[in-house]
Amino acid sequence: MKKKLLMMIIAMLAMISIWGCSDSDAPDSGGKAEETDAEDDKEEDTTGEEGAEEDASANTRVEQINLENAEGSLVYVRHEIAKDYNEADAVRIYFTYTNRSDETKTAQSTFYPQVFQNGIECDFTSGDFMEPNEAESNLAKELMKDSSLEVAFIYTLQDVSNPVILKVNDQSADNLFKDIYQEQELALQ
Protein backbone atom coordinates (compact mmCIF):
# COMPACT_ATOMS: atom_id res chain seq x y z
CA MET A 1 0.00 0.00 0.00
CA LYS A 2 2.85 2.39 0.87
CA LYS A 3 4.60 1.62 -2.43
CA LYS A 4 1.41 2.30 -4.38
CA LEU A 5 0.89 5.60 -2.57
CA LEU A 6 4.52 6.59 -3.19
CA MET A 7 4.19 5.85 -6.92
CA MET A 8 0.98 7.92 -7.09
CA ILE A 9 2.72 10.85 -5.40
CA ILE A 10 5.71 10.62 -7.77
CA ALA A 11 3.41 10.51 -10.79
CA MET A 12 1.44 13.52 -9.59
CA LEU A 13 4.64 15.49 -8.96
CA ALA A 14 5.81 14.65 -12.48
CA MET A 15 2.51 15.85 -13.97
CA ILE A 16 2.54 19.05 -11.94
CA SER A 17 6.12 19.71 -13.01
CA ILE A 18 5.26 19.31 -16.70
CA TRP A 19 2.15 21.48 -16.40
CA GLY A 20 4.25 24.13 -14.71
CA CYS A 21 6.59 24.23 -17.69
CA SER A 22 3.85 24.56 -20.30
CA ASP A 23 3.88 27.21 -23.01
CA SER A 24 0.86 28.90 -21.40
CA ASP A 25 3.27 30.59 -18.98
CA ALA A 26 5.09 32.28 -21.84
CA PRO A 27 4.01 35.85 -22.56
CA ASP A 28 2.07 36.37 -25.77
CA SER A 29 4.45 37.96 -28.22
CA GLY A 30 2.02 38.71 -30.98
CA GLY A 31 2.34 35.42 -32.92
CA LYS A 32 2.37 36.56 -36.56
CA ALA A 33 4.55 39.59 -35.94
CA GLU A 34 7.20 37.40 -34.33
CA GLU A 35 7.20 35.02 -37.30
CA THR A 36 7.62 37.93 -39.70
CA ASP A 37 10.51 39.32 -37.64
CA ALA A 38 12.19 35.89 -37.66
CA GLU A 39 11.80 35.67 -41.45
CA ASP A 40 13.27 39.17 -41.86
CA ASP A 41 16.23 38.20 -39.68
CA LYS A 42 16.88 35.14 -41.85
CA GLU A 43 16.77 37.24 -45.03
CA GLU A 44 19.12 39.84 -43.54
CA ASP A 45 21.56 37.24 -42.18
CA THR A 46 24.86 37.79 -43.94
CA THR A 47 26.97 35.73 -41.55
CA GLY A 48 27.09 32.81 -43.95
CA GLU A 49 26.01 29.20 -43.82
CA GLU A 50 26.75 28.71 -40.12
CA GLY A 51 23.95 31.07 -39.01
CA ALA A 52 21.50 29.54 -41.51
CA GLU A 53 22.30 26.01 -40.34
CA GLU A 54 21.75 27.06 -36.72
CA ASP A 55 18.29 28.48 -37.56
CA ALA A 56 17.38 25.38 -39.59
CA SER A 57 18.33 22.99 -36.79
CA ALA A 58 16.38 24.96 -34.19
CA ASN A 59 12.89 24.13 -35.51
CA THR A 60 12.95 21.05 -37.69
CA ARG A 61 11.39 17.69 -38.32
CA VAL A 62 14.14 15.17 -37.59
CA GLU A 63 14.66 11.42 -37.82
CA GLN A 64 15.62 11.30 -34.11
CA ILE A 65 15.13 13.96 -31.45
CA ASN A 66 18.51 15.11 -30.19
CA LEU A 67 18.28 18.50 -28.47
CA GLU A 68 21.31 19.97 -26.76
CA ASN A 69 21.89 23.22 -24.90
CA ALA A 70 24.16 24.61 -22.19
CA GLU A 71 22.01 22.97 -19.47
CA GLY A 72 21.77 19.46 -20.92
CA SER A 73 20.71 17.15 -23.71
CA LEU A 74 17.70 14.95 -24.45
CA VAL A 75 18.04 12.15 -27.00
CA TYR A 76 15.15 9.94 -28.21
CA VAL A 77 15.84 6.22 -27.62
CA ARG A 78 12.60 4.32 -28.37
CA HIS A 79 8.86 4.19 -27.80
CA GLU A 80 6.28 1.54 -26.97
CA ILE A 81 2.52 1.12 -26.72
CA ALA A 82 1.49 0.83 -23.07
CA LYS A 83 -1.49 1.17 -20.78
CA ASP A 84 -1.84 4.15 -18.48
CA TYR A 85 -3.02 4.02 -14.86
CA ASN A 86 -6.63 3.97 -16.14
CA GLU A 87 -6.02 1.09 -18.61
CA ALA A 88 -6.27 3.49 -21.59
CA ASP A 89 -3.95 3.06 -24.59
CA ALA A 90 -0.83 5.17 -24.23
CA VAL A 91 2.59 5.68 -25.78
CA ARG A 92 5.66 5.63 -23.52
CA ILE A 93 8.61 7.49 -25.00
CA TYR A 94 12.14 6.85 -23.73
CA PHE A 95 14.98 9.38 -23.79
CA THR A 96 18.51 9.64 -22.49
CA TYR A 97 18.78 12.82 -20.43
CA THR A 98 22.17 14.35 -19.57
CA ASN A 99 22.58 17.29 -17.18
CA ARG A 100 25.32 19.72 -18.22
CA SER A 101 24.40 22.41 -15.67
CA ASP A 102 26.31 23.08 -12.46
CA GLU A 103 22.94 22.80 -10.65
CA THR A 104 21.09 19.53 -10.14
CA LYS A 105 18.23 19.25 -12.66
CA THR A 106 15.54 16.93 -13.96
CA ALA A 107 14.80 16.31 -17.64
CA GLN A 108 11.52 18.19 -17.24
CA SER A 109 13.22 21.35 -16.02
CA THR A 110 15.15 21.74 -19.28
CA PHE A 111 12.95 20.10 -21.95
CA TYR A 112 9.20 20.02 -22.61
CA PRO A 113 8.00 17.05 -24.73
CA GLN A 114 4.53 17.03 -26.26
CA VAL A 115 2.76 14.38 -28.35
CA PHE A 116 0.17 15.11 -31.04
CA GLN A 117 -2.08 12.59 -32.75
CA ASN A 118 -4.43 13.52 -35.59
CA GLY A 119 -3.36 17.15 -35.01
CA ILE A 120 -4.52 17.17 -31.35
CA GLU A 121 -2.26 17.25 -28.30
CA CYS A 122 -2.31 14.04 -26.27
CA ASP A 123 -2.58 14.25 -22.48
CA PHE A 124 0.44 13.52 -20.31
CA THR A 125 -0.49 10.66 -18.00
CA SER A 126 1.00 8.07 -15.63
CA GLY A 127 1.66 4.41 -16.19
CA ASP A 128 0.21 1.47 -14.31
CA PHE A 129 1.00 1.93 -10.60
CA MET A 130 0.94 -1.83 -10.00
CA GLU A 131 3.73 -2.34 -12.56
CA PRO A 132 5.94 0.76 -12.20
CA ASN A 133 8.27 1.69 -15.04
CA GLU A 134 11.75 2.64 -13.84
CA ALA A 135 12.40 5.16 -16.63
CA GLU A 136 9.08 6.83 -15.88
CA SER A 137 10.02 7.05 -12.20
CA ASN A 138 13.33 8.64 -13.21
CA LEU A 139 11.50 11.79 -14.34
CA ALA A 140 11.42 12.96 -10.72
CA LYS A 141 15.13 12.29 -10.14
CA GLU A 142 17.56 15.18 -10.17
CA LEU A 143 20.93 14.64 -11.78
CA MET A 144 24.26 16.20 -10.94
CA LYS A 145 26.46 17.75 -13.64
CA ASP A 146 27.59 15.38 -16.42
CA SER A 147 25.26 12.59 -15.24
CA SER A 148 22.93 10.73 -17.61
CA LEU A 149 19.79 8.69 -17.02
CA GLU A 150 17.08 7.01 -19.09
CA VAL A 151 13.72 8.75 -18.58
CA ALA A 152 10.28 8.09 -20.04
CA PHE A 153 7.23 10.26 -20.65
CA ILE A 154 3.81 8.64 -21.21
CA TYR A 155 0.85 10.09 -23.12
CA THR A 156 -2.73 8.88 -23.62
CA LEU A 157 -3.51 7.99 -27.25
CA GLN A 158 -6.66 8.58 -29.30
CA ASP A 159 -6.03 5.29 -31.14
CA VAL A 160 -3.18 2.83 -31.70
CA SER A 161 -3.15 2.91 -35.50
CA ASN A 162 -2.37 6.52 -36.48
CA PRO A 163 1.19 7.82 -36.01
CA VAL A 164 2.01 10.53 -33.49
CA ILE A 165 4.21 13.59 -33.73
CA LEU A 166 6.66 14.01 -30.87
CA LYS A 167 7.65 17.65 -30.31
CA VAL A 168 10.34 18.55 -27.78
CA ASN A 169 10.82 22.20 -26.81
CA ASP A 170 14.07 23.59 -25.43
CA GLN A 171 13.09 25.19 -22.09
CA SER A 172 16.59 26.13 -20.95
CA ALA A 173 17.11 29.59 -19.47
CA ASP A 174 19.02 30.78 -22.57
CA ASN A 175 16.43 29.49 -25.05
CA LEU A 176 13.12 29.68 -23.17
CA PHE A 177 11.60 32.38 -25.39
CA LYS A 178 13.38 31.44 -28.64
CA ASP A 179 10.87 28.73 -29.67
CA ILE A 180 13.58 26.13 -30.29
CA TYR A 181 12.20 22.63 -30.81
CA GLN A 182 12.50 19.42 -32.82
CA GLU A 183 9.72 17.16 -34.12
CA GLN A 184 9.81 13.46 -34.89
CA GLU A 185 7.07 11.22 -36.32
CA LEU A 186 6.55 7.96 -34.43
CA ALA A 187 4.80 5.02 -36.09
CA LEU A 188 2.69 3.07 -33.63
CA GLN A 189 2.38 -0.14 -35.66
PDB file of C-alpha atoms in Angstrom:
ATOM      1  CA  MET A   1       0.000   0.000   0.000  1.00  0.00           C
ATOM      2  CA  LYS A   2       2.850   2.390   0.865  1.00  0.00           C
ATOM      3  CA  LYS A   3       4.598   1.621  -2.427  1.00  0.00           C
ATOM      4  CA  LYS A   4       1.414   2.302  -4.382  1.00  0.00           C
ATOM      5  CA  LEU A   5       0.894   5.599  -2.567  1.00  0.00           C
ATOM      6  CA  LEU A   6       4.516   6.595  -3.193  1.00  0.00           C
ATOM      7  CA  MET A   7       4.187   5.853  -6.925  1.00  0.00           C
ATOM      8  CA  MET A   8       0.980   7.923  -7.089  1.00  0.00           C
ATOM      9  CA  ILE A   9       2.720  10.849  -5.397  1.00  0.00           C
ATOM     10  CA  ILE A  10       5.711  10.624  -7.770  1.00  0.00           C
ATOM     11  CA  ALA A  11       3.415  10.511 -10.793  1.00  0.00           C
ATOM     12  CA  MET A  12       1.436  13.521  -9.586  1.00  0.00           C
ATOM     13  CA  LEU A  13       4.638  15.487  -8.963  1.00  0.00           C
ATOM     14  CA  ALA A  14       5.806  14.651 -12.483  1.00  0.00           C
ATOM     15  CA  MET A  15       2.511  15.846 -13.972  1.00  0.00           C
ATOM     16  CA  ILE A  16       2.544  19.055 -11.940  1.00  0.00           C
ATOM     17  CA  SER A  17       6.120  19.715 -13.015  1.00  0.00           C
ATOM     18  CA  ILE A  18       5.264  19.312 -16.700  1.00  0.00           C
ATOM     19  CA  TRP A  19       2.151  21.476 -16.405  1.00  0.00           C
ATOM     20  CA  GLY A  20       4.246  24.127 -14.710  1.00  0.00           C
ATOM     21  CA  CYS A  21       6.592  24.231 -17.694  1.00  0.00           C
ATOM     22  CA  SER A  22       3.850  24.560 -20.300  1.00  0.00           C
ATOM     23  CA  ASP A  23       3.881  27.210 -23.010  1.00  0.00           C
ATOM     24  CA  SER A  24       0.856  28.903 -21.403  1.00  0.00           C
ATOM     25  CA  ASP A  25       3.269  30.589 -18.981  1.00  0.00           C
ATOM     26  CA  ALA A  26       5.094  32.280 -21.844  1.00  0.00           C
ATOM     27  CA  PRO A  27       4.006  35.845 -22.559  1.00  0.00           C
ATOM     28  CA  ASP A  28       2.066  36.369 -25.770  1.00  0.00           C
ATOM     29  CA  SER A  29       4.453  37.956 -28.218  1.00  0.00           C
ATOM     30  CA  GLY A  30       2.024  38.705 -30.980  1.00  0.00           C
ATOM     31  CA  GLY A  31       2.341  35.423 -32.919  1.00  0.00           C
ATOM     32  CA  LYS A  32       2.370  36.556 -36.564  1.00  0.00           C
ATOM     33  CA  ALA A  33       4.554  39.591 -35.944  1.00  0.00           C
ATOM     34  CA  GLU A  34       7.197  37.399 -34.333  1.00  0.00           C
ATOM     35  CA  GLU A  35       7.199  35.021 -37.299  1.00  0.00           C
ATOM     36  CA  THR A  36       7.622  37.934 -39.697  1.00  0.00           C
ATOM     37  CA  ASP A  37      10.514  39.316 -37.636  1.00  0.00           C
ATOM     38  CA  ALA A  38      12.188  35.893 -37.661  1.00  0.00           C
ATOM     39  CA  GLU A  39      11.799  35.666 -41.451  1.00  0.00           C
ATOM     40  CA  ASP A  40      13.265  39.175 -41.857  1.00  0.00           C
ATOM     41  CA  ASP A  41      16.228  38.202 -39.682  1.00  0.00           C
ATOM     42  CA  LYS A  42      16.879  35.145 -41.854  1.00  0.00           C
ATOM     43  CA  GLU A  43      16.766  37.239 -45.026  1.00  0.00           C
ATOM     44  CA  GLU A  44      19.124  39.838 -43.540  1.00  0.00           C
ATOM     45  CA  ASP A  45      21.560  37.238 -42.175  1.00  0.00           C
ATOM     46  CA  THR A  46      24.857  37.787 -43.939  1.00  0.00           C
ATOM     47  CA  THR A  47      26.975  35.732 -41.548  1.00  0.00           C
ATOM     48  CA  GLY A  48      27.087  32.815 -43.953  1.00  0.00           C
ATOM     49  CA  GLU A  49      26.009  29.198 -43.822  1.00  0.00           C
ATOM     50  CA  GLU A  50      26.750  28.709 -40.119  1.00  0.00           C
ATOM     51  CA  GLY A  51      23.946  31.069 -39.012  1.00  0.00           C
ATOM     52  CA  ALA A  52      21.499  29.540 -41.506  1.00  0.00           C
ATOM     53  CA  GLU A  53      22.303  26.014 -40.339  1.00  0.00           C
ATOM     54  CA  GLU A  54      21.746  27.056 -36.720  1.00  0.00           C
ATOM     55  CA  ASP A  55      18.288  28.484 -37.564  1.00  0.00           C
ATOM     56  CA  ALA A  56      17.377  25.384 -39.590  1.00  0.00           C
ATOM     57  CA  SER A  57      18.331  22.986 -36.786  1.00  0.00           C
ATOM     58  CA  ALA A  58      16.379  24.957 -34.187  1.00  0.00           C
ATOM     59  CA  ASN A  59      12.889  24.131 -35.510  1.00  0.00           C
ATOM     60  CA  THR A  60      12.950  21.054 -37.692  1.00  0.00           C
ATOM     61  CA  ARG A  61      11.395  17.688 -38.324  1.00  0.00           C
ATOM     62  CA  VAL A  62      14.136  15.169 -37.595  1.00  0.00           C
ATOM     63  CA  GLU A  63      14.657  11.416 -37.815  1.00  0.00           C
ATOM     64  CA  GLN A  64      15.620  11.297 -34.114  1.00  0.00           C
ATOM     65  CA  ILE A  65      15.130  13.964 -31.445  1.00  0.00           C
ATOM     66  CA  ASN A  66      18.515  15.109 -30.188  1.00  0.00           C
ATOM     67  CA  LEU A  67      18.278  18.497 -28.465  1.00  0.00           C
ATOM     68  CA  GLU A  68      21.306  19.966 -26.755  1.00  0.00           C
ATOM     69  CA  ASN A  69      21.886  23.216 -24.895  1.00  0.00           C
ATOM     70  CA  ALA A  70      24.163  24.605 -22.192  1.00  0.00           C
ATOM     71  CA  GLU A  71      22.009  22.975 -19.472  1.00  0.00           C
ATOM     72  CA  GLY A  72      21.774  19.460 -20.919  1.00  0.00           C
ATOM     73  CA  SER A  73      20.711  17.147 -23.710  1.00  0.00           C
ATOM     74  CA  LEU A  74      17.700  14.954 -24.451  1.00  0.00           C
ATOM     75  CA  VAL A  75      18.035  12.150 -27.002  1.00  0.00           C
ATOM     76  CA  TYR A  76      15.154   9.936 -28.205  1.00  0.00           C
ATOM     77  CA  VAL A  77      15.835   6.222 -27.620  1.00  0.00           C
ATOM     78  CA  ARG A  78      12.600   4.320 -28.375  1.00  0.00           C
ATOM     79  CA  HIS A  79       8.856   4.195 -27.796  1.00  0.00           C
ATOM     80  CA  GLU A  80       6.277   1.540 -26.974  1.00  0.00           C
ATOM     81  CA  ILE A  81       2.524   1.124 -26.722  1.00  0.00           C
ATOM     82  CA  ALA A  82       1.494   0.826 -23.069  1.00  0.00           C
ATOM     83  CA  LYS A  83      -1.495   1.173 -20.782  1.00  0.00           C
ATOM     84  CA  ASP A  84      -1.838   4.149 -18.477  1.00  0.00           C
ATOM     85  CA  TYR A  85      -3.021   4.018 -14.865  1.00  0.00           C
ATOM     86  CA  ASN A  86      -6.627   3.974 -16.136  1.00  0.00           C
ATOM     87  CA  GLU A  87      -6.017   1.086 -18.609  1.00  0.00           C
ATOM     88  CA  ALA A  88      -6.270   3.489 -21.590  1.00  0.00           C
ATOM     89  CA  ASP A  89      -3.951   3.064 -24.589  1.00  0.00           C
ATOM     90  CA  ALA A  90      -0.831   5.170 -24.230  1.00  0.00           C
ATOM     91  CA  VAL A  91       2.592   5.680 -25.775  1.00  0.00           C
ATOM     92  CA  ARG A  92       5.663   5.631 -23.521  1.00  0.00           C
ATOM     93  CA  ILE A  93       8.613   7.489 -25.001  1.00  0.00           C
ATOM     94  CA  TYR A  94      12.138   6.853 -23.727  1.00  0.00           C
ATOM     95  CA  PHE A  95      14.985   9.380 -23.794  1.00  0.00           C
ATOM     96  CA  THR A  96      18.511   9.635 -22.485  1.00  0.00           C
ATOM     97  CA  TYR A  97      18.781  12.824 -20.433  1.00  0.00           C
ATOM     98  CA  THR A  98      22.165  14.351 -19.567  1.00  0.00           C
ATOM     99  CA  ASN A  99      22.582  17.286 -17.185  1.00  0.00           C
ATOM    100  CA  ARG A 100      25.322  19.724 -18.221  1.00  0.00           C
ATOM    101  CA  SER A 101      24.402  22.405 -15.674  1.00  0.00           C
ATOM    102  CA  ASP A 102      26.306  23.085 -12.463  1.00  0.00           C
ATOM    103  CA  GLU A 103      22.944  22.804 -10.655  1.00  0.00           C
ATOM    104  CA  THR A 104      21.092  19.534 -10.136  1.00  0.00           C
ATOM    105  CA  LYS A 105      18.234  19.246 -12.655  1.00  0.00           C
ATOM    106  CA  THR A 106      15.541  16.926 -13.960  1.00  0.00           C
ATOM    107  CA  ALA A 107      14.797  16.308 -17.636  1.00  0.00           C
ATOM    108  CA  GLN A 108      11.516  18.191 -17.241  1.00  0.00           C
ATOM    109  CA  SER A 109      13.220  21.346 -16.021  1.00  0.00           C
ATOM    110  CA  THR A 110      15.146  21.739 -19.279  1.00  0.00           C
ATOM    111  CA  PHE A 111      12.951  20.096 -21.952  1.00  0.00           C
ATOM    112  CA  TYR A 112       9.202  20.017 -22.606  1.00  0.00           C
ATOM    113  CA  PRO A 113       8.005  17.052 -24.726  1.00  0.00           C
ATOM    114  CA  GLN A 114       4.526  17.034 -26.261  1.00  0.00           C
ATOM    115  CA  VAL A 115       2.761  14.385 -28.354  1.00  0.00           C
ATOM    116  CA  PHE A 116       0.169  15.107 -31.041  1.00  0.00           C
ATOM    117  CA  GLN A 117      -2.085  12.589 -32.751  1.00  0.00           C
ATOM    118  CA  ASN A 118      -4.427  13.525 -35.594  1.00  0.00           C
ATOM    119  CA  GLY A 119      -3.360  17.146 -35.011  1.00  0.00           C
ATOM    120  CA  ILE A 120      -4.517  17.166 -31.353  1.00  0.00           C
ATOM    121  CA  GLU A 121      -2.256  17.251 -28.299  1.00  0.00           C
ATOM    122  CA  CYS A 122      -2.306  14.036 -26.274  1.00  0.00           C
ATOM    123  CA  ASP A 123      -2.581  14.250 -22.482  1.00  0.00           C
ATOM    124  CA  PHE A 124       0.440  13.518 -20.307  1.00  0.00           C
ATOM    125  CA  THR A 125      -0.487  10.657 -18.001  1.00  0.00           C
ATOM    126  CA  SER A 126       0.997   8.070 -15.628  1.00  0.00           C
ATOM    127  CA  GLY A 127       1.657   4.409 -16.192  1.00  0.00           C
ATOM    128  CA  ASP A 128       0.215   1.469 -14.307  1.00  0.00           C
ATOM    129  CA  PHE A 129       0.999   1.935 -10.601  1.00  0.00           C
ATOM    130  CA  MET A 130       0.942  -1.826 -10.002  1.00  0.00           C
ATOM    131  CA  GLU A 131       3.733  -2.337 -12.559  1.00  0.00           C
ATOM    132  CA  PRO A 132       5.941   0.755 -12.199  1.00  0.00           C
ATOM    133  CA  ASN A 133       8.266   1.690 -15.041  1.00  0.00           C
ATOM    134  CA  GLU A 134      11.747   2.643 -13.839  1.00  0.00           C
ATOM    135  CA  ALA A 135      12.404   5.157 -16.630  1.00  0.00           C
ATOM    136  CA  GLU A 136       9.078   6.833 -15.881  1.00  0.00           C
ATOM    137  CA  SER A 137      10.016   7.054 -12.200  1.00  0.00           C
ATOM    138  CA  ASN A 138      13.334   8.635 -13.212  1.00  0.00           C
ATOM    139  CA  LEU A 139      11.501  11.792 -14.337  1.00  0.00           C
ATOM    140  CA  ALA A 140      11.422  12.959 -10.722  1.00  0.00           C
ATOM    141  CA  LYS A 141      15.134  12.287 -10.143  1.00  0.00           C
ATOM    142  CA  GLU A 142      17.560  15.181 -10.166  1.00  0.00           C
ATOM    143  CA  LEU A 143      20.932  14.638 -11.778  1.00  0.00           C
ATOM    144  CA  MET A 144      24.262  16.202 -10.943  1.00  0.00           C
ATOM    145  CA  LYS A 145      26.464  17.753 -13.638  1.00  0.00           C
ATOM    146  CA  ASP A 146      27.585  15.375 -16.420  1.00  0.00           C
ATOM    147  CA  SER A 147      25.263  12.588 -15.236  1.00  0.00           C
ATOM    148  CA  SER A 148      22.935  10.728 -17.614  1.00  0.00           C
ATOM    149  CA  LEU A 149      19.788   8.691 -17.016  1.00  0.00           C
ATOM    150  CA  GLU A 150      17.082   7.010 -19.087  1.00  0.00           C
ATOM    151  CA  VAL A 151      13.718   8.748 -18.579  1.00  0.00           C
ATOM    152  CA  ALA A 152      10.279   8.086 -20.043  1.00  0.00           C
ATOM    153  CA  PHE A 153       7.226  10.256 -20.654  1.00  0.00           C
ATOM    154  CA  ILE A 154       3.810   8.642 -21.210  1.00  0.00           C
ATOM    155  CA  TYR A 155       0.849  10.094 -23.119  1.00  0.00           C
ATOM    156  CA  THR A 156      -2.734   8.881 -23.621  1.00  0.00           C
ATOM    157  CA  LEU A 157      -3.511   7.993 -27.255  1.00  0.00           C
ATOM    158  CA  GLN A 158      -6.659   8.578 -29.298  1.00  0.00           C
ATOM    159  CA  ASP A 159      -6.025   5.290 -31.143  1.00  0.00           C
ATOM    160  CA  VAL A 160      -3.183   2.829 -31.705  1.00  0.00           C
ATOM    161  CA  SER A 161      -3.151   2.915 -35.496  1.00  0.00           C
ATOM    162  CA  ASN A 162      -2.365   6.517 -36.482  1.00  0.00           C
ATOM    163  CA  PRO A 163       1.193   7.822 -36.015  1.00  0.00           C
ATOM    164  CA  VAL A 164       2.009  10.530 -33.494  1.00  0.00           C
ATOM    165  CA  ILE A 165       4.210  13.595 -33.728  1.00  0.00           C
ATOM    166  CA  LEU A 166       6.665  14.008 -30.872  1.00  0.00           C
ATOM    167  CA  LYS A 167       7.655  17.647 -30.309  1.00  0.00           C
ATOM    168  CA  VAL A 168      10.344  18.551 -27.778  1.00  0.00           C
ATOM    169  CA  ASN A 169      10.816  22.198 -26.806  1.00  0.00           C
ATOM    170  CA  ASP A 170      14.065  23.592 -25.434  1.00  0.00           C
ATOM    171  CA  GLN A 171      13.087  25.186 -22.091  1.00  0.00           C
ATOM    172  CA  SER A 172      16.593  26.134 -20.951  1.00  0.00           C
ATOM    173  CA  ALA A 173      17.114  29.588 -19.473  1.00  0.00           C
ATOM    174  CA  ASP A 174      19.019  30.777 -22.567  1.00  0.00           C
ATOM    175  CA  ASN A 175      16.427  29.489 -25.051  1.00  0.00           C
ATOM    176  CA  LEU A 176      13.121  29.678 -23.166  1.00  0.00           C
ATOM    177  CA  PHE A 177      11.602  32.380 -25.386  1.00  0.00           C
ATOM    178  CA  LYS A 178      13.376  31.444 -28.635  1.00  0.00           C
ATOM    179  CA  ASP A 179      10.868  28.731 -29.671  1.00  0.00           C
ATOM    180  CA  ILE A 180      13.581  26.127 -30.289  1.00  0.00           C
ATOM    181  CA  TYR A 181      12.202  22.625 -30.808  1.00  0.00           C
ATOM    182  CA  GLN A 182      12.505  19.416 -32.819  1.00  0.00           C
ATOM    183  CA  GLU A 183       9.716  17.157 -34.117  1.00  0.00           C
ATOM    184  CA  GLN A 184       9.808  13.455 -34.895  1.00  0.00           C
ATOM    185  CA  GLU A 185       7.075  11.222 -36.323  1.00  0.00           C
ATOM    186  CA  LEU A 186       6.553   7.959 -34.435  1.00  0.00           C
ATOM    187  CA  ALA A 187       4.800   5.024 -36.091  1.00  0.00           C
ATOM    188  CA  LEU A 188       2.686   3.074 -33.631  1.00  0.00           C
ATOM    189  CA  GLN A 189       2.381  -0.144 -35.663  1.00  0.00           C
TER     190      GLN A 189
END
